[in-house]
PDB file of C-alpha atoms in Angstrom:
ATOM      1  CA  MET A 447     -99.741 -96.211 -74.215  1.00 79.00           C
ATOM      2  CA  THR A 448    -101.516 -92.969 -75.123  1.00 89.00           C
ATOM      3  CA  GLU A 449    -102.854 -90.061 -73.085  1.00 94.00           C
ATOM      4  CA  ARG A 450    -105.390 -87.383 -73.997  1.00 96.00           C
ATOM      5  CA  LEU A 451    -104.074 -83.883 -73.294  1.00 98.00           C
ATOM      6  CA  PRO A 452    -105.256 -80.301 -73.812  1.00 98.00           C
ATOM      7  CA  LEU A 453    -102.962 -78.648 -76.352  1.00 98.00           C
ATOM      8  CA  PHE A 454    -101.368 -75.200 -76.177  1.00 97.00           C
ATOM      9  CA  PRO A 455     -99.680 -74.272 -79.499  1.00 97.00           C
ATOM     10  CA  LEU A 456     -96.847 -71.750 -79.154  1.00 97.00           C
ATOM     11  CA  ASN A 457     -94.240 -70.063 -81.320  1.00 94.00           C
ATOM     12  CA  THR A 458     -91.569 -71.608 -79.143  1.00 95.00           C
ATOM     13  CA  VAL A 459     -90.289 -75.044 -78.140  1.00 98.00           C
ATOM     14  CA  LEU A 460     -90.557 -76.331 -74.565  1.00 98.00           C
ATOM     15  CA  TYR A 461     -87.972 -78.854 -73.357  1.00 98.00           C
ATOM     16  CA  PRO A 462     -88.121 -81.338 -70.455  1.00 98.00           C
ATOM     17  CA  GLY A 463     -86.759 -79.790 -67.271  1.00 96.00           C
ATOM     18  CA  LEU A 464     -87.114 -76.200 -68.495  1.00 96.00           C
ATOM     19  CA  VAL A 465     -89.429 -73.587 -66.981  1.00 96.00           C
ATOM     20  CA  LEU A 466     -91.715 -71.402 -69.098  1.00 96.00           C
ATOM     21  CA  PRO A 467     -93.871 -68.435 -67.940  1.00 97.00           C
ATOM     22  CA  LEU A 468     -97.140 -67.935 -69.824  1.00 97.00           C
ATOM     23  CA  ASN A 469     -99.518 -64.977 -69.890  1.00 96.00           C
ATOM     24  CA  VAL A 470    -102.853 -66.549 -70.825  1.00 96.00           C
ATOM     25  CA  PHE A 471    -105.258 -63.940 -72.178  1.00 94.00           C
ATOM     26  CA  GLU A 472    -107.198 -65.526 -75.057  1.00 94.00           C
ATOM     27  CA  GLU A 473    -110.615 -66.909 -74.129  1.00 94.00           C
ATOM     28  CA  ARG A 474    -109.913 -70.373 -75.531  1.00 95.00           C
ATOM     29  CA  TYR A 475    -106.815 -70.825 -73.364  1.00 96.00           C
ATOM     30  CA  ARG A 476    -108.451 -69.222 -70.341  1.00 96.00           C
ATOM     31  CA  ARG A 477    -111.037 -71.984 -70.693  1.00 97.00           C
ATOM     32  CA  LEU A 478    -108.215 -74.533 -70.800  1.00 97.00           C
ATOM     33  CA  VAL A 479    -106.739 -73.215 -67.552  1.00 97.00           C
ATOM     34  CA  ALA A 480    -110.151 -72.973 -65.889  1.00 97.00           C
ATOM     35  CA  ASP A 481    -110.829 -76.614 -66.769  1.00 97.00           C
ATOM     36  CA  LEU A 482    -107.501 -77.635 -65.246  1.00 97.00           C
ATOM     37  CA  LEU A 483    -108.315 -75.725 -62.059  1.00 96.00           C
ATOM     38  CA  GLU A 484    -111.651 -77.524 -61.772  1.00 95.00           C
ATOM     39  CA  GLN A 485    -109.865 -80.876 -61.555  1.00 93.00           C
ATOM     40  CA  SER A 486    -109.242 -82.538 -58.224  1.00 88.00           C
ATOM     41  CA  GLU A 487    -106.028 -81.434 -56.535  1.00 84.00           C
ATOM     42  CA  ASP A 488    -104.892 -85.056 -56.725  1.00 87.00           C
ATOM     43  CA  GLU A 489    -104.987 -84.954 -60.538  1.00 90.00           C
ATOM     44  CA  PRO A 490    -101.974 -83.567 -62.422  1.00 91.00           C
ATOM     45  CA  ARG A 491    -102.617 -80.170 -63.982  1.00 95.00           C
ATOM     46  CA  ARG A 492    -100.849 -80.448 -67.287  1.00 97.00           C
ATOM     47  CA  PHE A 493    -101.205 -79.843 -70.995  1.00 98.00           C
ATOM     48  CA  GLY A 494     -99.189 -80.415 -74.131  1.00 98.00           C
ATOM     49  CA  VAL A 495     -97.072 -77.658 -75.681  1.00 98.00           C
ATOM     50  CA  LEU A 496     -96.490 -77.938 -79.422  1.00 98.00           C
ATOM     51  CA  ALA A 497     -94.513 -75.558 -81.603  1.00 97.00           C
ATOM     52  CA  ILE A 498     -96.422 -73.995 -84.483  1.00 96.00           C
ATOM     53  CA  LYS A 499     -95.163 -74.886 -87.949  1.00 95.00           C
ATOM     54  CA  ASP A 500     -97.663 -72.793 -89.935  1.00 94.00           C
ATOM     55  CA  GLY A 501     -99.568 -69.946 -88.312  1.00 91.00           C
ATOM     56  CA  ARG A 502     -99.478 -67.841 -85.177  1.00 87.00           C
ATOM     57  CA  GLU A 503    -100.236 -68.458 -81.524  1.00 85.00           C
ATOM     58  CA  VAL A 504    -102.587 -65.484 -81.147  1.00 88.00           C
ATOM     59  CA  ALA A 505    -105.794 -65.552 -83.201  1.00 82.00           C
ATOM     60  CA  PRO A 506    -106.459 -62.647 -85.599  1.00 80.00           C
ATOM     61  CA  VAL A 507    -108.748 -59.929 -84.278  1.00 70.00           C
ATOM     62  CA  ARG A 508    -112.371 -60.717 -85.130  1.00 63.00           C
ATOM     63  CA  PRO A 509    -115.648 -58.777 -84.744  1.00 62.00           C
ATOM     64  CA  ALA A 510    -117.229 -59.077 -81.288  1.00 62.00           C
ATOM     65  CA  GLU A 511    -120.441 -60.453 -82.790  1.00 61.00           C
ATOM     66  CA  ASP A 512    -118.503 -63.452 -84.125  1.00 68.00           C
ATOM     67  CA  GLY A 513    -117.708 -64.610 -80.615  1.00 71.00           C
ATOM     68  CA  PRO A 514    -114.393 -65.854 -79.199  1.00 79.00           C
ATOM     69  CA  ALA A 515    -111.695 -67.464 -81.306  1.00 80.00           C
ATOM     70  CA  GLY A 516    -112.174 -71.091 -82.248  1.00 86.00           C
ATOM     71  CA  PRO A 517    -109.556 -73.763 -81.539  1.00 91.00           C
ATOM     72  CA  LEU A 518    -108.028 -73.494 -85.025  1.00 90.00           C
ATOM     73  CA  ASP A 519    -108.044 -69.709 -85.455  1.00 91.00           C
ATOM     74  CA  GLY A 520    -104.621 -68.489 -86.518  1.00 90.00           C
ATOM     75  CA  LEU A 521    -103.263 -71.970 -87.207  1.00 91.00           C
ATOM     76  CA  GLY A 522    -102.333 -72.613 -90.824  1.00 85.00           C
ATOM     77  CA  THR A 523    -104.460 -72.184 -93.913  1.00 83.00           C
ATOM     78  CA  THR A 524    -105.806 -75.698 -94.517  1.00 85.00           C
ATOM     79  CA  GLY A 525    -107.831 -76.188 -91.351  1.00 84.00           C
ATOM     80  CA  ASP A 526    -105.785 -79.283 -90.520  1.00 92.00           C
ATOM     81  CA  PRO A 527    -103.968 -78.939 -87.176  1.00 92.00           C
ATOM     82  CA  LEU A 528    -101.719 -81.886 -88.033  1.00 93.00           C
ATOM     83  CA  GLU A 529    -100.257 -79.779 -90.848  1.00 94.00           C
ATOM     84  CA  ALA A 530    -100.049 -76.579 -88.786  1.00 95.00           C
ATOM     85  CA  LEU A 531     -98.285 -78.098 -85.755  1.00 97.00           C
ATOM     86  CA  TYR A 532     -95.098 -80.037 -85.221  1.00 97.00           C
ATOM     87  CA  HIS A 533     -95.868 -83.553 -84.023  1.00 97.00           C
ATOM     88  CA  ILE A 534     -93.270 -83.829 -81.237  1.00 98.00           C
ATOM     89  CA  GLY A 535     -94.070 -81.745 -78.167  1.00 98.00           C
ATOM     90  CA  CYS A 536     -93.489 -81.563 -74.426  1.00 98.00           C
ATOM     91  CA  VAL A 537     -95.863 -82.048 -71.521  1.00 98.00           C
ATOM     92  CA  ALA A 538     -96.144 -78.888 -69.395  1.00 98.00           C
ATOM     93  CA  ASP A 539     -96.798 -79.368 -65.691  1.00 97.00           C
ATOM     94  CA  VAL A 540     -98.432 -76.322 -64.076  1.00 97.00           C
ATOM     95  CA  SER A 541     -96.270 -75.161 -61.166  1.00 94.00           C
ATOM     96  CA  SER A 542     -98.249 -72.046 -60.239  1.00 95.00           C
ATOM     97  CA  VAL A 543    -101.350 -70.168 -61.365  1.00 96.00           C
ATOM     98  CA  GLN A 544    -102.232 -66.556 -60.632  1.00 96.00           C
ATOM     99  CA  ALA A 545    -105.688 -65.374 -61.700  1.00 95.00           C
ATOM    100  CA  GLN A 546    -105.785 -61.693 -62.669  1.00 95.00           C
ATOM    101  CA  PRO A 547    -108.731 -59.298 -62.144  1.00 96.00           C
ATOM    102  CA  ASP A 548    -109.240 -58.944 -65.915  1.00 95.00           C
ATOM    103  CA  GLY A 549    -109.679 -62.702 -66.381  1.00 93.00           C
ATOM    104  CA  ARG A 550    -106.108 -63.473 -67.497  1.00 96.00           C
ATOM    105  CA  TYR A 551    -103.977 -66.134 -65.905  1.00 97.00           C
ATOM    106  CA  GLU A 552    -100.257 -65.981 -65.265  1.00 97.00           C
ATOM    107  CA  LEU A 553     -98.806 -69.482 -65.345  1.00 97.00           C
ATOM    108  CA  LEU A 554     -95.462 -70.972 -64.551  1.00 97.00           C
ATOM    109  CA  VAL A 555     -95.045 -74.379 -66.170  1.00 97.00           C
ATOM    110  CA  THR A 556     -92.254 -76.936 -66.244  1.00 97.00           C
ATOM    111  CA  GLY A 557     -91.559 -79.243 -69.161  1.00 98.00           C
ATOM    112  CA  THR A 558     -91.617 -82.873 -68.065  1.00 97.00           C
ATOM    113  CA  THR A 559     -91.841 -85.466 -70.852  1.00 97.00           C
ATOM    114  CA  ARG A 560     -91.733 -85.461 -74.634  1.00 98.00           C
ATOM    115  CA  PHE A 561     -94.694 -86.802 -76.540  1.00 98.00           C
ATOM    116  CA  ARG A 562     -95.697 -87.645 -80.082  1.00 98.00           C
ATOM    117  CA  LEU A 563     -99.028 -86.284 -81.321  1.00 98.00           C
ATOM    118  CA  ARG A 564    -101.208 -89.019 -82.801  1.00 97.00           C
ATOM    119  CA  SER A 565    -104.499 -87.202 -83.467  1.00 97.00           C
ATOM    120  CA  VAL A 566    -106.244 -83.915 -82.712  1.00 97.00           C
ATOM    121  CA  ASP A 567    -109.814 -83.160 -81.593  1.00 97.00           C
ATOM    122  CA  VAL A 568    -111.085 -79.748 -82.753  1.00 95.00           C
ATOM    123  CA  THR A 569    -114.645 -80.003 -81.438  1.00 95.00           C
ATOM    124  CA  GLY A 570    -114.081 -78.196 -78.134  1.00 95.00           C
ATOM    125  CA  PRO A 571    -113.180 -74.589 -77.249  1.00 95.00           C
ATOM    126  CA  TYR A 572    -109.471 -75.523 -77.450  1.00 96.00           C
ATOM    127  CA  LEU A 573    -107.513 -78.302 -79.107  1.00 97.00           C
ATOM    128  CA  THR A 574    -107.042 -81.642 -77.406  1.00 98.00           C
ATOM    129  CA  GLY A 575    -104.839 -84.434 -78.668  1.00 97.00           C
ATOM    130  CA  GLU A 576    -104.167 -88.114 -78.329  1.00 98.00           C
ATOM    131  CA  THR A 577    -100.510 -88.307 -77.364  1.00 98.00           C
ATOM    132  CA  GLU A 578     -97.895 -91.016 -76.902  1.00 98.00           C
ATOM    133  CA  LEU A 579     -95.075 -90.412 -74.433  1.00 97.00           C
ATOM    134  CA  ILE A 580     -91.524 -90.789 -75.807  1.00 97.00           C
ATOM    135  CA  GLU A 581     -88.952 -92.736 -73.839  1.00 96.00           C
ATOM    136  CA  GLU A 582     -85.687 -90.933 -73.116  1.00 97.00           C
ATOM    137  CA  LEU A 583     -82.669 -92.923 -74.330  1.00 97.00           C
ATOM    138  CA  PRO A 584     -79.013 -91.995 -73.671  1.00 97.00           C
ATOM    139  CA  GLY A 585     -77.592 -93.215 -76.976  1.00 97.00           C
ATOM    140  CA  GLU A 586     -73.997 -94.224 -77.564  1.00 96.00           C
ATOM    141  CA  GLY A 587     -71.222 -91.997 -76.254  1.00 96.00           C
ATOM    142  CA  SER A 588     -73.447 -89.360 -74.652  1.00 97.00           C
ATOM    143  CA  GLY A 589     -71.005 -88.798 -71.765  1.00 95.00           C
ATOM    144  CA  ALA A 590     -68.038 -87.916 -73.981  1.00 97.00           C
ATOM    145  CA  LEU A 591     -70.233 -85.804 -76.248  1.00 98.00           C
ATOM    146  CA  ALA A 592     -71.574 -83.873 -73.259  1.00 98.00           C
ATOM    147  CA  ALA A 593     -68.046 -82.756 -72.342  1.00 97.00           C
ATOM    148  CA  GLU A 594     -67.440 -81.520 -75.902  1.00 97.00           C
ATOM    149  CA  VAL A 595     -70.789 -79.725 -76.019  1.00 97.00           C
ATOM    150  CA  GLU A 596     -70.080 -77.993 -72.710  1.00 96.00           C
ATOM    151  CA  ARG A 597     -66.788 -76.607 -74.055  1.00 96.00           C
ATOM    152  CA  ALA A 598     -68.412 -75.545 -77.341  1.00 96.00           C
ATOM    153  CA  PHE A 599     -71.321 -73.922 -75.505  1.00 96.00           C
ATOM    154  CA  ARG A 600     -68.991 -71.820 -73.352  1.00 94.00           C
ATOM    155  CA  VAL A 601     -67.206 -70.557 -76.467  1.00 93.00           C
ATOM    156  CA  TYR A 602     -70.579 -69.830 -78.091  1.00 94.00           C
ATOM    157  CA  GLN A 603     -71.774 -67.893 -75.012  1.00 91.00           C
ATOM    158  CA  LYS A 604     -68.654 -65.691 -74.999  1.00 90.00           C
ATOM    159  CA  ARG A 605     -68.922 -64.902 -78.700  1.00 87.00           C
ATOM    160  CA  LEU A 606     -72.654 -64.276 -78.462  1.00 85.00           C
ATOM    161  CA  ALA A 607     -72.089 -61.867 -75.578  1.00 80.00           C
ATOM    162  CA  GLY A 608     -69.431 -60.105 -77.634  1.00 73.00           C
ATOM    163  CA  ALA A 609     -71.771 -59.782 -80.624  1.00 55.00           C
ATOM    164  CA  ARG A 610     -74.356 -58.199 -78.333  1.00 55.00           C
ATOM    165  CA  GLU A 611     -71.702 -55.964 -76.747  1.00 50.00           C
ATOM    166  CA  ALA A 612     -72.651 -57.576 -73.448  1.00 51.00           C
ATOM    167  CA  SER A 613     -70.601 -59.349 -70.827  1.00 52.00           C
ATOM    168  CA  THR A 614     -70.824 -62.710 -69.098  1.00 51.00           C
ATOM    169  CA  HIS A 615     -70.731 -62.601 -65.307  1.00 54.00           C
ATOM    170  CA  GLY A 616     -68.956 -65.530 -63.679  1.00 53.00           C
ATOM    171  CA  ARG A 617     -68.818 -69.098 -64.861  1.00 60.00           C
ATOM    172  CA  GLN A 618     -72.252 -70.678 -65.108  1.00 72.00           C
ATOM    173  CA  GLN A 619     -72.489 -74.120 -63.574  1.00 84.00           C
ATOM    174  CA  LEU A 620     -73.766 -76.571 -66.169  1.00 90.00           C
ATOM    175  CA  PRO A 621     -75.453 -79.888 -65.306  1.00 92.00           C
ATOM    176  CA  ASP A 622     -73.416 -83.097 -65.307  1.00 92.00           C
ATOM    177  CA  ASP A 623     -76.255 -85.233 -66.654  1.00 96.00           C
ATOM    178  CA  PRO A 624     -75.880 -85.443 -70.481  1.00 98.00           C
ATOM    179  CA  GLN A 625     -79.646 -85.487 -71.060  1.00 98.00           C
ATOM    180  CA  VAL A 626     -80.279 -82.427 -68.876  1.00 97.00           C
ATOM    181  CA  LEU A 627     -77.330 -80.630 -70.502  1.00 97.00           C
ATOM    182  CA  SER A 628     -78.652 -81.396 -73.978  1.00 98.00           C
ATOM    183  CA  TYR A 629     -82.006 -79.767 -73.221  1.00 98.00           C
ATOM    184  CA  LEU A 630     -80.472 -76.777 -71.422  1.00 97.00           C
ATOM    185  CA  VAL A 631     -78.160 -76.026 -74.340  1.00 97.00           C
ATOM    186  CA  ALA A 632     -81.048 -76.375 -76.804  1.00 97.00           C
ATOM    187  CA  ALA A 633     -83.161 -73.922 -74.799  1.00 96.00           C
ATOM    188  CA  ALA A 634     -80.384 -71.396 -74.108  1.00 94.00           C
ATOM    189  CA  SER A 635     -79.016 -71.155 -77.652  1.00 95.00           C
ATOM    190  CA  VAL A 636     -80.295 -68.644 -80.188  1.00 92.00           C
ATOM    191  CA  PHE A 637     -81.570 -71.009 -82.864  1.00 94.00           C
ATOM    192  CA  GLU A 638     -84.612 -70.672 -85.100  1.00 95.00           C
ATOM    193  CA  THR A 639     -87.748 -72.585 -84.087  1.00 96.00           C
ATOM    194  CA  PRO A 640     -87.356 -75.333 -86.742  1.00 97.00           C
ATOM    195  CA  VAL A 641     -83.830 -76.028 -85.450  1.00 97.00           C
ATOM    196  CA  LYS A 642     -84.981 -76.084 -81.835  1.00 98.00           C
ATOM    197  CA  GLN A 643     -87.752 -78.453 -82.883  1.00 98.00           C
ATOM    198  CA  GLN A 644     -85.260 -80.781 -84.564  1.00 98.00           C
ATOM    199  CA  LEU A 645     -83.282 -80.912 -81.323  1.00 98.00           C
ATOM    200  CA  LEU A 646     -86.410 -81.770 -79.331  1.00 98.00           C
ATOM    201  CA  ALA A 647     -87.244 -84.556 -81.774  1.00 98.00           C
ATOM    202  CA  CYS A 648     -83.817 -86.249 -81.697  1.00 98.00           C
ATOM    203  CA  PRO A 649     -84.334 -89.940 -80.872  1.00 97.00           C
ATOM    204  CA  ASP A 650     -81.733 -89.997 -78.087  1.00 98.00           C
ATOM    205  CA  THR A 651     -79.443 -87.771 -76.034  1.00 98.00           C
ATOM    206  CA  ALA A 652     -76.289 -88.647 -77.972  1.00 98.00           C
ATOM    207  CA  GLN A 653     -77.798 -87.594 -81.306  1.00 98.00           C
ATOM    208  CA  ARG A 654     -79.058 -84.346 -79.769  1.00 98.00           C
ATOM    209  CA  LEU A 655     -75.623 -83.561 -78.340  1.00 98.00           C
ATOM    210  CA  ARG A 656     -73.950 -84.404 -81.657  1.00 98.00           C
ATOM    211  CA  ALA A 657     -76.308 -82.046 -83.506  1.00 98.00           C
ATOM    212  CA  GLU A 658     -75.716 -79.313 -80.914  1.00 98.00           C
ATOM    213  CA  LEU A 659     -71.966 -79.670 -81.221  1.00 98.00           C
ATOM    214  CA  ASP A 660     -72.158 -79.042 -84.976  1.00 97.00           C
ATOM    215  CA  LEU A 661     -74.550 -76.113 -84.500  1.00 97.00           C
ATOM    216  CA  LEU A 662     -72.510 -74.458 -81.748  1.00 97.00           C
ATOM    217  CA  ARG A 663     -69.268 -74.698 -83.691  1.00 95.00           C
ATOM    218  CA  ARG A 664     -70.904 -73.281 -86.802  1.00 94.00           C
ATOM    219  CA  GLU A 665     -72.635 -70.434 -84.940  1.00 93.00           C
ATOM    220  CA  SER A 666     -69.460 -69.578 -83.022  1.00 92.00           C
ATOM    221  CA  ALA A 667     -67.559 -69.320 -86.308  1.00 91.00           C
ATOM    222  CA  VAL A 668     -70.201 -66.958 -87.704  1.00 88.00           C
ATOM    223  CA  LEU A 669     -70.269 -64.852 -84.520  1.00 84.00           C
ATOM    224  CA  SER A 670     -66.484 -64.454 -84.623  1.00 79.00           C
ATOM    225  CA  TRP A 671     -66.950 -62.467 -87.851  1.00 74.00           C
ATOM    226  CA  LEU A 672     -69.926 -60.440 -86.638  1.00 62.00           C
ATOM    227  CA  PRO A 673     -68.079 -57.212 -85.751  1.00 55.00           C
ATOM    228  CA  SER A 674     -66.996 -56.875 -89.400  1.00 42.00           C
ATOM    229  CA  LEU A 675     -70.517 -57.374 -90.729  1.00 40.00           C
ATOM    230  CA  PRO A 676     -72.280 -53.971 -90.677  1.00 39.00           C
ATOM    231  CA  ALA A 677     -75.989 -53.594 -89.848  1.00 35.00           C
ATOM    232  CA  VAL A 678     -76.527 -57.284 -89.226  1.00 36.00           C
ATOM    233  CA  ASP A 679     -78.128 -58.566 -86.001  1.00 38.00           C
ATOM    234  CA  LEU A 680     -77.665 -62.315 -85.958  1.00 35.00           C
ATOM    235  CA  THR A 681     -78.726 -62.565 -82.315  1.00 35.00           C
ATOM    236  CA  ARG A 682     -82.245 -61.199 -82.716  1.00 34.00           C
ATOM    237  CA  GLN A 683     -85.034 -63.462 -81.483  1.00 34.00           C
ATOM    238  CA  SER A 684     -88.725 -63.316 -82.319  1.00 37.00           C
ATOM    239  CA  PHE A 685     -91.057 -62.035 -79.578  1.00 34.00           C
ATOM    240  CA  SER A 686     -93.720 -64.302 -78.132  1.00 42.00           C
ATOM    241  CA  PRO A 687     -96.736 -62.641 -76.481  1.00 44.00           C
ATOM    242  CA  ASN A 688     -97.221 -65.663 -74.196  1.00 46.00           C
TER     243      ASN A 688
END
């Protein structure tokens, strides 16, 4: 079963259950939000978030006489969105919308369900795609793996805080549900976008937790040596304007 969704490419990965604030300022995405707001209140206001594989989420500056950015501006070099975008994304449900006097929108969205991108329509002001929802499967041994990942994540958090010369306040309560834990750990860890995308695309919870366990142990080992590595910032993250 497929569903047609507006698409919002970003330089980040959205996971089910996680909240993401967005500052929508480009004309093409302001149109997307305006179209959602024109829908009946009974209809779900949602769009698909896909991580960008090749390109940038903000279109290059163009002369005013050329008009607003097209749906593909800034994405890749071939003009093919299927090459510029990862094909596994997450549906974003709009929790709140605040229209600003200058025409921007401030959104708060929640990831709900993963989807697989089947095709892309580039004929409108913004991209739309034919998507297929992905069923969430627990996999074998997800409960035992979740306990191991929780322990590894706590070690990782302490070493990451030490590398940043920061401190952790209290003991954060982590979810008991293995699936929810797997997505929270993926979102809260400082991994590069391709790695975060691989975690989103794992076929089931157990495989995601197994991959996270390997990643957390490896990163914790690296962070334990960080104080002796001069002028290296392994905790730096890229900035997203949205």
